[in-house]
Amino acid sequence: MTDYRAPASDPPRPARRFVSPLDISVTTSSADTVVTVSGEIDLAVSDGLRQALDEELRFTPAALIADLSAVTFCDSSGFTALVQIRTRAEKSGVPFILVTQERALLRPMSLLGLDSVFVVHPTLDSARDALTR
């Protein structure tokens, strides 16, 4: 009989992380609500992003800004969540703006035709300037 287990002297392998971390913070003012997101948006976290944005939309802010400047990846589930929020915001009469300069988001948006669906600004300041015009 052959024993296929690793010898006891082999160190254990480090645990691997399969769920991408996503950090979300919210800043509110009388002029807007900014939901700042960092990390990777994928199937594991897109519902949490949608819920966070939806929660802020329930308060009917003057404007809802999703600052995605620190997002390094977004899959189709993330874009779906953003489209759903945009639709809800439009129905509520709340401007919904994305902030990013990341090619990892802009390129897929362009390929999917979402660049004509979303209002996208390169910086938070430019998004806020657009709201005051």
XYZ file of C-alpha atoms in Angstrom, residues 2-87:
86
model
C 1.373 3.415 -0.959
C 0.922 6.462 1.251
C 0.312 9.541 -0.941
C 0.168 12.058 1.895
C 2.897 14.685 2.098
C 5.588 14.028 4.684
C 5.080 15.763 8.003
C 8.134 17.936 7.374
C 6.434 19.845 4.505
C 5.154 23.217 5.719
C 1.441 23.842 5.257
C 0.490 25.910 2.243
C -0.768 29.407 2.951
C -4.484 29.920 2.564
C -5.510 31.491 -0.730
C -8.128 34.145 -0.982
C -10.710 33.717 -3.720
C -13.093 36.513 -2.788
C -11.943 39.928 -3.867
C -11.958 42.534 -1.137
C -14.123 45.559 -1.692
C -13.999 48.591 0.543
C -16.963 50.956 0.495
C -17.237 54.250 2.337
C -19.933 56.901 2.185
C -19.655 60.656 2.569
C -22.788 62.771 2.563
C -23.355 66.483 2.267
C -26.243 68.705 1.265
C -24.846 68.831 -2.288
C -24.216 65.120 -2.888
C -23.587 61.651 -1.535
C -20.287 60.070 -2.530
C -19.891 56.304 -2.331
C -16.168 55.601 -2.583
C -15.271 52.102 -3.692
C -11.875 50.424 -3.840
C -10.837 46.941 -4.812
C -12.204 44.570 -7.422
C -15.872 44.325 -8.322
C -16.852 40.788 -9.226
C -19.716 38.369 -8.677
C -18.735 37.840 -5.050
C -19.115 41.519 -4.124
C -21.312 43.147 -6.774
C -24.503 42.559 -4.802
C -22.963 44.300 -1.782
C -22.062 47.261 -3.975
C -25.589 47.405 -5.378
C -27.045 47.268 -1.870
C -24.760 50.054 -0.619
C -25.667 52.333 -3.527
C -29.344 51.425 -3.265
C -29.336 52.233 0.449
C -27.976 55.714 -0.237
C -30.464 56.212 -3.042
C -33.304 55.549 -0.587
C -32.418 58.842 1.120
C -32.927 60.690 -2.196
C -29.671 62.661 -2.179
C -29.244 65.740 -4.353
C -26.804 63.620 -6.398
C -25.288 60.165 -6.039
C -21.639 59.849 -7.041
C -19.901 56.478 -7.233
C -16.183 57.182 -6.922
C -14.580 54.171 -8.582
C -11.117 55.740 -8.877
C -9.571 52.957 -6.799
C -11.404 50.080 -8.503
C -8.981 47.935 -10.480
C -11.426 45.438 -12.028
C -15.141 45.208 -12.744
C -16.879 42.214 -14.261
C -20.310 42.047 -15.881
C -22.084 41.579 -12.547
C -20.559 44.858 -11.346
C -21.645 46.712 -14.477
C -25.119 45.191 -14.124
C -25.342 46.496 -10.547
C -24.277 49.972 -11.698
C -26.859 49.956 -14.515
C -29.572 48.919 -12.051
C -28.654 51.771 -9.709
C -28.538 54.243 -12.596
C -32.062 53.176 -13.604
